[in-house]
PDB file of C-alpha atoms in Angstrom:
ATOM      1  CA  UNK A   3      -1.464   5.286 -26.993  1.00  0.00           C
ATOM      2  CA  UNK A   4      -2.414   8.416 -25.683  1.00  0.00           C
ATOM      3  CA  UNK A   5      -0.032   8.570 -22.639  1.00  0.00           C
ATOM      4  CA  UNK A   6       2.673   7.532 -24.451  1.00  0.00           C
ATOM      5  CA  UNK A   7       2.154  10.422 -27.014  1.00  0.00           C
ATOM      6  CA  UNK A   8       2.120  12.304 -23.378  1.00  0.00           C
ATOM      7  CA  UNK A   9       4.987  11.252 -21.872  1.00  0.00           C
ATOM      8  CA  UNK A  10       6.944  11.613 -25.392  1.00  0.00           C
ATOM      9  CA  UNK A  11       5.524  15.327 -25.232  1.00  0.00           C
ATOM     10  CA  UNK A  12       6.836  15.667 -21.764  1.00  0.00           C
ATOM     11  CA  UNK A  13      10.465  14.451 -23.160  1.00  0.00           C
ATOM     12  CA  UNK A  14      10.438  16.844 -25.308  1.00  0.00           C
ATOM     13  CA  UNK A  15      10.304  19.607 -23.772  1.00  0.00           C
ATOM     14  CA  UNK A  16      12.131  18.495 -20.661  1.00  0.00           C
ATOM     15  CA  UNK A  17      14.932  18.068 -23.874  1.00  0.00           C
ATOM     16  CA  UNK A  18      14.423  21.432 -25.032  1.00  0.00           C
ATOM     17  CA  UNK A  19      13.963  23.697 -22.025  1.00  0.00           C
ATOM     18  CA  UNK A  20      17.085  21.561 -20.348  1.00  0.00           C
ATOM     19  CA  UNK A  21      19.109  22.054 -22.503  1.00  0.00           C
ATOM     20  CA  UNK A  22      18.585  25.639 -23.186  1.00  0.00           C
ATOM     21  CA  UNK A  23      19.544  26.158 -19.610  1.00  0.00           C
ATOM     22  CA  UNK A  24      22.629  24.202 -19.746  1.00  0.00           C
ATOM     23  CA  UNK A  25      23.667  25.924 -22.754  1.00  0.00           C
ATOM     24  CA  UNK A  26      22.589  29.318 -21.215  1.00  0.00           C
ATOM     25  CA  UNK A  27      25.081  28.762 -18.182  1.00  0.00           C
ATOM     26  CA  UNK A  28      28.117  27.574 -20.592  1.00  0.00           C
ATOM     27  CA  UNK A  29      27.719  30.706 -22.272  1.00  0.00           C
ATOM     28  CA  UNK A  30      27.062  33.175 -20.660  1.00  0.00           C
ATOM     29  CA  UNK A  31      28.502  32.641 -17.377  1.00  0.00           C
ATOM     30  CA  UNK A  32      31.465  30.153 -17.308  1.00  0.00           C
ATOM     31  CA  UNK A  33      32.685  30.020 -20.854  1.00  0.00           C
ATOM     32  CA  UNK A  34      33.468  33.533 -20.751  1.00  0.00           C
ATOM     33  CA  UNK A  35      35.066  33.480 -17.710  1.00  0.00           C
ATOM     34  CA  UNK A  36      37.100  30.457 -18.534  1.00  0.00           C
ATOM     35  CA  UNK A  37      35.468  28.153 -15.757  1.00  0.00           C
ATOM     36  CA  UNK A  38      35.656  24.676 -16.381  1.00  0.00           C
ATOM     37  CA  UNK A  39      32.376  22.871 -14.579  1.00  0.00           C
ATOM     38  CA  UNK A  40      33.262  19.414 -14.740  1.00  0.00           C
ATOM     39  CA  UNK A  41      32.428  16.897 -17.373  1.00  0.00           C
ATOM     40  CA  UNK A  42      32.873  16.962 -20.835  1.00  0.00           C
ATOM     41  CA  UNK A  43      31.503  20.810 -21.019  1.00  0.00           C
ATOM     42  CA  UNK A  44      34.617  21.840 -18.645  1.00  0.00           C
ATOM     43  CA  UNK A  45      36.805  19.961 -20.574  1.00  0.00           C
ATOM     44  CA  UNK A  46      35.320  21.228 -24.159  1.00  0.00           C
ATOM     45  CA  UNK A  47      36.142  24.813 -22.353  1.00  0.00           C
ATOM     46  CA  UNK A  48      39.679  24.141 -21.662  1.00  0.00           C
ATOM     47  CA  UNK A  49      40.542  22.030 -25.255  1.00  0.00           C
ATOM     48  CA  UNK A  50      38.881  25.356 -26.297  1.00  0.00           C
ATOM     49  CA  UNK A  51      41.590  27.354 -25.065  1.00  0.00           C
ATOM     50  CA  UNK A  52      44.783  25.227 -25.158  1.00  0.00           C
ATOM     51  CA  UNK A  53      43.855  24.099 -28.950  1.00  0.00           C
ATOM     52  CA  UNK A  54      43.990  28.432 -29.988  1.00  0.00           C
ATOM     53  CA  UNK A  55      40.335  28.265 -30.835  1.00  0.00           C
ATOM     54  CA  UNK A  56      39.823  26.379 -34.224  1.00  0.00           C
ATOM     55  CA  UNK A  57      37.228  24.370 -32.293  1.00  0.00           C
ATOM     56  CA  UNK A  58      34.215  26.026 -30.472  1.00  0.00           C
ATOM     57  CA  UNK A  59      33.125  24.449 -27.128  1.00  0.00           C
ATOM     58  CA  UNK A  60      29.920  22.743 -28.846  1.00  0.00           C
ATOM     59  CA  UNK A  61      32.258  21.444 -31.459  1.00  0.00           C
ATOM     60  CA  UNK A  62      34.532  19.579 -28.747  1.00  0.00           C
ATOM     61  CA  UNK A  63      31.484  18.671 -27.037  1.00  0.00           C
ATOM     62  CA  UNK A  64      30.133  16.990 -29.781  1.00  0.00           C
ATOM     63  CA  UNK A  65      32.873  15.023 -30.943  1.00  0.00           C
ATOM     64  CA  UNK A  66      33.929  14.060 -27.007  1.00  0.00           C
ATOM     65  CA  UNK A  67      30.923  12.033 -26.934  1.00  0.00           C
ATOM     66  CA  UNK A  68      30.981  10.803 -29.724  1.00  0.00           C
ATOM     67  CA  UNK A  69      33.154   7.480 -28.366  1.00  0.00           C
ATOM     68  CA  UNK A  70      30.965   7.943 -24.973  1.00  0.00           C
ATOM     69  CA  UNK A  71      28.076   7.085 -26.854  1.00  0.00           C
ATOM     70  CA  UNK A  72      28.907   4.619 -29.362  1.00  0.00           C
ATOM     71  CA  UNK A  73      30.524   2.840 -26.006  1.00  0.00           C
ATOM     72  CA  UNK A  74      27.931   2.933 -24.623  1.00  0.00           C
ATOM     73  CA  UNK A  75      25.625   1.973 -26.624  1.00  0.00           C
ATOM     74  CA  UNK A  76      27.694  -1.040 -27.480  1.00  0.00           C
ATOM     75  CA  UNK A  77      27.408  -1.311 -23.319  1.00  0.00           C
ATOM     76  CA  UNK A  78      23.661  -0.807 -22.921  1.00  0.00           C
ATOM     77  CA  UNK A  79      21.864  -0.732 -26.471  1.00  0.00           C
ATOM     78  CA  UNK A  80      19.926   1.838 -28.520  1.00  0.00           C
ATOM     79  CA  UNK A  81      17.120   2.357 -26.209  1.00  0.00           C
ATOM     80  CA  UNK A  82      18.073   3.586 -23.528  1.00  0.00           C
ATOM     81  CA  UNK A  83      20.659   5.688 -25.150  1.00  0.00           C
ATOM     82  CA  UNK A  84      17.993   7.755 -27.656  1.00  0.00           C
ATOM     83  CA  UNK A  85      16.521  10.734 -25.654  1.00  0.00           C
ATOM     84  CA  UNK A  86      19.845  11.185 -23.677  1.00  0.00           C
ATOM     85  CA  UNK A  87      21.671  10.997 -27.466  1.00  0.00           C
ATOM     86  CA  UNK A  88      19.075  14.038 -28.559  1.00  0.00           C
ATOM     87  CA  UNK A  89      19.619  16.053 -25.718  1.00  0.00           C
ATOM     88  CA  UNK A  90      23.507  15.527 -26.583  1.00  0.00           C
ATOM     89  CA  UNK A  91      23.271  16.678 -30.011  1.00  0.00           C
ATOM     90  CA  UNK A  92      20.746  19.595 -28.881  1.00  0.00           C
ATOM     91  CA  UNK A  93      23.088  20.810 -26.465  1.00  0.00           C
ATOM     92  CA  UNK A  94      26.347  20.686 -28.746  1.00  0.00           C
ATOM     93  CA  UNK A  95      23.766  22.899 -31.221  1.00  0.00           C
ATOM     94  CA  UNK A  96      22.612  25.611 -28.499  1.00  0.00           C
ATOM     95  CA  UNK A  97      26.302  25.969 -27.401  1.00  0.00           C
ATOM     96  CA  UNK A  98      27.826  27.540 -30.268  1.00  0.00           C
ATOM     97  CA  UNK A  99      24.290  29.402 -30.861  1.00  0.00           C
ATOM     98  CA  UNK A 100      23.609  31.292 -27.536  1.00  0.00           C
ATOM     99  CA  UNK A 101      27.426  31.880 -27.423  1.00  0.00           C
ATOM    100  CA  UNK A 102      26.926  33.976 -30.310  1.00  0.00           C
ATOM    101  CA  UNK A 103      23.498  35.810 -29.531  1.00  0.00           C
ATOM    102  CA  UNK A 104      24.017  35.249 -25.776  1.00  0.00           C
ATOM    103  CA  UNK A 105      25.965  38.580 -23.784  1.00  0.00           C
ATOM    104  CA  UNK A 106      28.673  37.101 -21.751  1.00  0.00           C
ATOM    105  CA  UNK A 107      28.768  38.103 -18.400  1.00  0.00           C
ATOM    106  CA  UNK A 108      32.414  38.393 -17.278  1.00  0.00           C
ATOM    107  CA  UNK A 109      32.707  41.210 -14.615  1.00  0.00           C
ATOM    108  CA  UNK A 110      32.522  39.105 -11.427  1.00  0.00           C
ATOM    109  CA  UNK A 111      34.005  36.081 -11.464  1.00  0.00           C
ATOM    110  CA  UNK A 112      32.699  34.579  -8.443  1.00  0.00           C
ATOM    111  CA  UNK A 113      28.847  35.322  -9.395  1.00  0.00           C
ATOM    112  CA  UNK A 114      29.167  34.252 -13.165  1.00  0.00           C
ATOM    113  CA  UNK A 115      30.375  30.259 -11.407  1.00  0.00           C
ATOM    114  CA  UNK A 116      27.198  30.672  -8.517  1.00  0.00           C
ATOM    115  CA  UNK A 117      24.480  32.149 -11.816  1.00  0.00           C
ATOM    116  CA  UNK A 118      26.041  29.635 -13.911  1.00  0.00           C
ATOM    117  CA  UNK A 119      26.206  26.259 -11.920  1.00  0.00           C
ATOM    118  CA  UNK A 120      22.735  27.164 -10.837  1.00  0.00           C
ATOM    119  CA  UNK A 121      20.947  27.858 -14.017  1.00  0.00           C
ATOM    120  CA  UNK A 122      23.045  24.505 -15.625  1.00  0.00           C
ATOM    121  CA  UNK A 123      21.955  22.576 -12.212  1.00  0.00           C
ATOM    122  CA  UNK A 124      17.997  23.531 -12.786  1.00  0.00           C
ATOM    123  CA  UNK A 125      18.191  22.294 -16.280  1.00  0.00           C
ATOM    124  CA  UNK A 126      19.801  19.308 -15.682  1.00  0.00           C
ATOM    125  CA  UNK A 127      17.895  18.275 -13.101  1.00  0.00           C
ATOM    126  CA  UNK A 128      14.098  18.875 -15.341  1.00  0.00           C
ATOM    127  CA  UNK A 129      16.438  16.303 -17.553  1.00  0.00           C
ATOM    128  CA  UNK A 130      17.531  14.317 -14.843  1.00  0.00           C
ATOM    129  CA  UNK A 131      13.547  14.467 -13.352  1.00  0.00           C
ATOM    130  CA  UNK A 132      12.540  12.638 -17.006  1.00  0.00           C
ATOM    131  CA  UNK A 133      15.473   9.959 -17.182  1.00  0.00           C
ATOM    132  CA  UNK A 134      17.202  11.888 -19.232  1.00  0.00           C
ATOM    133  CA  UNK A 135      21.194  13.237 -19.087  1.00  0.00           C
ATOM    134  CA  UNK A 136      23.470  15.095 -21.303  1.00  0.00           C
ATOM    135  CA  UNK A 137      25.644  12.506 -21.910  1.00  0.00           C
ATOM    136  CA  UNK A 138      29.450  12.940 -21.645  1.00  0.00           C
ATOM    137  CA  UNK A 139      30.487  11.998 -17.412  1.00  0.00           C
ATOM    138  CA  UNK A 140      26.961  10.605 -17.192  1.00  0.00           C
ATOM    139  CA  UNK A 141      27.697   8.085 -19.232  1.00  0.00           C
ATOM    140  CA  UNK A 142      31.552   7.796 -18.758  1.00  0.00           C
ATOM    141  CA  UNK A 143      30.386   6.935 -14.511  1.00  0.00           C
ATOM    142  CA  UNK A 144      27.378   5.284 -15.567  1.00  0.00           C
ATOM    143  CA  UNK A 145      30.252   2.989 -17.077  1.00  0.00           C
ATOM    144  CA  UNK A 146      33.068   2.920 -15.340  1.00  0.00           C
ATOM    145  CA  UNK A 147      30.312   1.583 -11.887  1.00  0.00           C
ATOM    146  CA  UNK A 148      30.228  -1.139 -14.031  1.00  0.00           C
ATOM    147  CA  UNK A 149      34.020  -2.299 -13.589  1.00  0.00           C
ATOM    148  CA  UNK A 150      34.049  -0.565 -10.158  1.00  0.00           C
ATOM    149  CA  UNK A 151      30.533  -1.507  -8.226  1.00  0.00           C
ATOM    150  CA  UNK A 152      31.455  -0.928  -4.862  1.00  0.00           C
ATOM    151  CA  UNK A 153      32.066   2.606  -5.602  1.00  0.00           C
ATOM    152  CA  UNK A 154      28.947   4.892  -6.235  1.00  0.00           C
ATOM    153  CA  UNK A 155      28.248   6.871  -8.364  1.00  0.00           C
ATOM    154  CA  UNK A 156      28.367   9.975  -6.921  1.00  0.00           C
ATOM    155  CA  UNK A 157      32.156   9.356  -6.017  1.00  0.00           C
ATOM    156  CA  UNK A 158      33.137   8.044  -9.585  1.00  0.00           C
ATOM    157  CA  UNK A 159      31.361  11.296 -10.967  1.00  0.00           C
ATOM    158  CA  UNK A 160      33.441  13.947  -8.623  1.00  0.00           C
ATOM    159  CA  UNK A 161      36.745  12.124  -9.391  1.00  0.00           C
ATOM    160  CA  UNK A 162      36.015  12.484 -12.803  1.00  0.00           C
ATOM    161  CA  UNK A 163      35.209  16.620 -12.573  1.00  0.00           C
ATOM    162  CA  UNK A 164      37.938  16.564 -10.491  1.00  0.00           C
ATOM    163  CA  UNK A 165      40.744  15.643 -13.031  1.00  0.00           C
ATOM    164  CA  UNK A 166      38.635  17.670 -15.498  1.00  0.00           C
ATOM    165  CA  UNK A 167      39.184  20.710 -13.209  1.00  0.00           C
ATOM    166  CA  UNK A 168      42.841  19.842 -12.764  1.00  0.00           C
ATOM    167  CA  UNK A 169      43.611  19.769 -16.468  1.00  0.00           C
ATOM    168  CA  UNK A 170      41.893  22.770 -16.968  1.00  0.00           C
ATOM    169  CA  UNK A 171      44.288  24.510 -14.007  1.00  0.00           C
ATOM    170  CA  UNK A 172      46.779  23.218 -16.329  1.00  0.00           C
ATOM    171  CA  UNK A 173      45.983  25.057 -19.739  1.00  0.00           C
ATOM    172  CA  UNK A 174      44.777  27.951 -18.018  1.00  0.00           C
ATOM    173  CA  UNK A 175      47.410  28.386 -15.397  1.00  0.00           C
ATOM    174  CA  UNK A 176      45.595  29.913 -12.591  1.00  0.00           C
ATOM    175  CA  UNK A 177      44.696  27.935  -9.745  1.00  0.00           C
ATOM    176  CA  UNK A 178      41.464  30.274  -8.922  1.00  0.00           C
ATOM    177  CA  UNK A 179      40.391  28.166 -11.975  1.00  0.00           C
ATOM    178  CA  UNK A 180      39.696  25.348  -9.792  1.00  0.00           C
ATOM    179  CA  UNK A 181      38.602  27.393  -6.828  1.00  0.00           C
ATOM    180  CA  UNK A 182      35.518  28.796  -9.413  1.00  0.00           C
ATOM    181  CA  UNK A 183      35.325  25.407 -11.045  1.00  0.00           C
ATOM    182  CA  UNK A 184      34.631  23.569  -8.028  1.00  0.00           C
ATOM    183  CA  UNK A 185      32.150  26.393  -6.897  1.00  0.00           C
ATOM    184  CA  UNK A 186      30.209  26.446  -9.902  1.00  0.00           C
ATOM    185  CA  UNK A 187      29.777  22.127  -9.416  1.00  0.00           C
ATOM    186  CA  UNK A 188      28.812  22.729  -6.020  1.00  0.00           C
ATOM    187  CA  UNK A 189      25.426  25.088  -6.674  1.00  0.00           C
ATOM    188  CA  UNK A 190      25.621  22.380 -10.020  1.00  0.00           C
ATOM    189  CA  UNK A 191      24.829  19.656  -7.206  1.00  0.00           C
ATOM    190  CA  UNK A 192      22.915  21.267  -5.370  1.00  0.00           C
ATOM    191  CA  UNK A 193      20.538  22.655  -7.845  1.00  0.00           C
ATOM    192  CA  UNK A 194      20.014  19.129  -9.441  1.00  0.00           C
ATOM    193  CA  UNK A 195      18.874  18.324  -5.691  1.00  0.00           C
ATOM    194  CA  UNK A 196      16.629  20.920  -5.154  1.00  0.00           C
ATOM    195  CA  UNK A 197      14.490  20.068  -8.491  1.00  0.00           C
ATOM    196  CA  UNK A 198      14.596  16.599  -8.136  1.00  0.00           C
ATOM    197  CA  UNK A 199      13.317  17.138  -4.453  1.00  0.00           C
ATOM    198  CA  UNK A 200      10.719  19.472  -5.340  1.00  0.00           C
ATOM    199  CA  UNK A 201       9.278  17.143  -7.649  1.00  0.00           C
ATOM    200  CA  UNK A 202       9.422  14.330  -4.876  1.00  0.00           C
ATOM    201  CA  UNK A 203       9.516  16.120  -1.431  1.00  0.00           C
ATOM    202  CA  UNK A 204       6.992  14.437   0.935  1.00  0.00           C
ATOM    203  CA  UNK A 205       7.022  14.647   4.643  1.00  0.00           C
ATOM    204  CA  UNK A 206       6.637  10.895   6.864  1.00  0.00           C
ATOM    205  CA  UNK A 207       5.092  11.504  10.100  1.00  0.00           C
ATOM    206  CA  UNK A 208       5.357   8.751  12.904  1.00  0.00           C
ATOM    207  CA  UNK A 209       2.866   9.518  15.551  1.00  0.00           C
ATOM    208  CA  UNK A 210       2.155   8.065  18.591  1.00  0.00           C
ATOM    209  CA  UNK A 211      -0.628   8.467  20.508  1.00  0.00           C
ATOM    210  CA  UNK A 212      -3.492   6.752  22.785  1.00  0.00           C
ATOM    211  CA  UNK A 213      -6.212   8.390  20.607  1.00  0.00           C
ATOM    212  CA  UNK A 214      -5.297   6.334  17.461  1.00  0.00           C
ATOM    213  CA  UNK A 215      -8.687   5.205  16.301  1.00  0.00           C
ATOM    214  CA  UNK A 216      -9.725   8.358  16.051  1.00  0.00           C
ATOM    215  CA  UNK A 217      -6.530   9.667  14.123  1.00  0.00           C
ATOM    216  CA  UNK A 218      -6.985   6.706  11.672  1.00  0.00           C
ATOM    217  CA  UNK A 219     -10.722   7.602  10.641  1.00  0.00           C
ATOM    218  CA  UNK A 220      -9.702  11.636  10.669  1.00  0.00           C
ATOM    219  CA  UNK A 221      -6.993  10.942   8.792  1.00  0.00           C
ATOM    220  CA  UNK A 222      -8.544   8.803   6.477  1.00  0.00           C
ATOM    221  CA  UNK A 223     -12.028  10.528   5.884  1.00  0.00           C
ATOM    222  CA  UNK A 224     -11.037  14.091   5.743  1.00  0.00           C
ATOM    223  CA  UNK A 225      -7.749  14.020   4.078  1.00  0.00           C
ATOM    224  CA  UNK A 226      -8.099  10.532   2.174  1.00  0.00           C
ATOM    225  CA  UNK A 227      -4.379   9.476   3.651  1.00  0.00           C
ATOM    226  CA  UNK A 228      -3.403   6.165   3.933  1.00  0.00           C
ATOM    227  CA  UNK A 229      -2.467   5.004   7.785  1.00  0.00           C
ATOM    228  CA  UNK A 230      -0.425   2.645   8.520  1.00  0.00           C
ATOM    229  CA  UNK A 231      -0.818   1.172  12.528  1.00  0.00           C
ATOM    230  CA  UNK A 232       2.158  -0.352  14.669  1.00  0.00           C
ATOM    231  CA  UNK A 233       2.166  -1.619  17.768  1.00  0.00           C
ATOM    232  CA  UNK A 234       3.932   0.561  20.772  1.00  0.00           C
ATOM    233  CA  UNK A 235       4.276   0.295  24.249  1.00  0.00           C
ATOM    234  CA  UNK A 236       5.439   3.384  26.206  1.00  0.00           C
ATOM    235  CA  UNK A 237       8.836   2.339  28.126  1.00  0.00           C
ATOM    236  CA  UNK A 238       8.043   5.433  30.676  1.00  0.00           C
ATOM    237  CA  UNK A 239       4.475   4.870  31.226  1.00  0.00           C
ATOM    238  CA  UNK A 240       4.036   1.164  30.563  1.00  0.00           C
ATOM    239  CA  UNK A 241       0.674   1.769  28.427  1.00  0.00           C
ATOM    240  CA  UNK A 242       0.050  -0.012  25.232  1.00  0.00           C
ATOM    241  CA  UNK A 243      -0.015   2.260  22.446  1.00  0.00           C
ATOM    242  CA  UNK A 244      -0.119   2.955  18.709  1.00  0.00           C
ATOM    243  CA  UNK A 245       2.704   4.632  16.086  1.00  0.00           C
ATOM    244  CA  UNK A 246       0.668   6.059  13.193  1.00  0.00           C
ATOM    245  CA  UNK A 247       2.828   5.973  10.030  1.00  0.00           C
ATOM    246  CA  UNK A 248       1.362   9.083   7.394  1.00  0.00           C
ATOM    247  CA  UNK A 249       3.289   9.804   4.227  1.00  0.00           C
ATOM    248  CA  UNK A 250       1.739  13.294   3.197  1.00  0.00           C
ATOM    249  CA  UNK A 251       2.638  15.711   0.258  1.00  0.00           C
ATOM    250  CA  UNK A 252       4.529  19.168   1.556  1.00  0.00           C
ATOM    251  CA  UNK A 253       1.543  21.106   0.079  1.00  0.00           C
ATOM    252  CA  UNK A 254      -0.747  18.761   2.950  1.00  0.00           C
ATOM    253  CA  UNK A 255       2.283  19.110   5.749  1.00  0.00           C
ATOM    254  CA  UNK A 256       0.370  21.369   7.815  1.00  0.00           C
ATOM    255  CA  UNK A 257      -3.314  20.282   7.827  1.00  0.00           C
ATOM    256  CA  UNK A 258      -2.265  17.060   8.339  1.00  0.00           C
ATOM    257  CA  UNK A 259      -0.086  18.554  11.287  1.00  0.00           C
ATOM    258  CA  UNK A 260      -2.851  20.795  12.372  1.00  0.00           C
ATOM    259  CA  UNK A 261      -5.944  17.691  11.989  1.00  0.00           C
ATOM    260  CA  UNK A 262      -3.438  15.534  14.408  1.00  0.00           C
ATOM    261  CA  UNK A 263      -2.838  18.036  17.404  1.00  0.00           C
ATOM    262  CA  UNK A 264      -6.591  18.881  17.131  1.00  0.00           C
ATOM    263  CA  UNK A 265      -7.290  15.576  18.579  1.00  0.00           C
ATOM    264  CA  UNK A 266      -4.571  14.284  20.128  1.00  0.00           C
ATOM    265  CA  UNK A 267      -2.306  17.512  21.808  1.00  0.00           C
ATOM    266  CA  UNK A 268      -0.205  15.017  23.373  1.00  0.00           C
ATOM    267  CA  UNK A 269       0.852  13.063  20.127  1.00  0.00           C
ATOM    268  CA  UNK A 270       4.238  12.321  19.515  1.00  0.00           C
ATOM    269  CA  UNK A 271       5.598  12.932  16.218  1.00  0.00           C
ATOM    270  CA  UNK A 272       8.535  12.548  14.396  1.00  0.00           C
ATOM    271  CA  UNK A 273       8.794  14.016  11.371  1.00  0.00           C
ATOM    272  CA  UNK A 274      11.060  13.539   7.955  1.00  0.00           C
ATOM    273  CA  UNK A 275      11.598  14.528   4.634  1.00  0.00           C
ATOM    274  CA  UNK A 276      11.350  11.275   2.257  1.00  0.00           C
ATOM    275  CA  UNK A 277      12.500  12.381  -1.789  1.00  0.00           C
ATOM    276  CA  UNK A 278      10.774   9.586  -3.060  1.00  0.00           C
ATOM    277  CA  UNK A 279       7.607   7.682  -2.248  1.00  0.00           C
ATOM    278  CA  UNK A 280       6.812   4.795  -4.963  1.00  0.00           C
ATOM    279  CA  UNK A 281       2.493   3.191  -4.862  1.00  0.00           C
ATOM    280  CA  UNK A 282      -0.531   4.316  -4.487  1.00  0.00           C
ATOM    281  CA  UNK A 283      -1.156   8.460  -4.546  1.00  0.00           C
ATOM    282  CA  UNK A 284       2.424   9.256  -5.215  1.00  0.00           C
ATOM    283  CA  UNK A 285       4.866   7.900  -7.678  1.00  0.00           C
ATOM    284  CA  UNK A 286       4.044   4.680  -9.711  1.00  0.00           C
ATOM    285  CA  UNK A 287       6.052   1.953  -9.524  1.00  0.00           C
ATOM    286  CA  UNK A 288       7.955   1.284 -12.552  1.00  0.00           C
TER     287      UNK A 288
END
């Protein structure tokens, strides 16, 4: 029960912080500059303009999300969507609230596109880490993926965002809107990747060595690392060796590298990044 309560508290905190950052990026940077950053929020920005502002961006976002959420509820059930629905409702409220209280930045549209994308990307990354989305095109992409299983989620999402940007260009009558919008979309995606990889980012080391036993003992005893030993044979020397596969957290990488070099300075190392590692000592397998 305590673990479940902790998870709910973390989800609630992620929804609060994540939606606040997304709403801030929209209210302060993209909406005042007529930038449509893809998705439902971009479509809502364009619709607010074309309809003369009789409905706010937050209201349009909520209205557009209703049929998507209803259809997703029918297809996926309520449990997978309850947190997403909470984030969607809160985001719609915060967009309109922050639009009233946050001073808009309109001095430089390019800076607005970049900073708006960064702030929104961090907010969306916080939500995605907890398995939560803000609804809209995330839900639509998930549903379309069932119809077009051969297309990746990122491809479908890019197609939808492109259509939204094209619609915004037609509405605003300005090709620069598309350019700024694509800047925002690009920066948002990179910020999301940064947040996601910052949580799970690890290093994988492949160590080819003739001193495998000494390395195994040191890595296990001094650093508590699990090591997988694989037989190897030198193609040039013809000597039998072992290749050790070691997975270490980014914070321990320098220490691990130094320990390996201290035992076998002649070891041959290949270092790779791993954005996710599941198992003991890392992310829990679900």
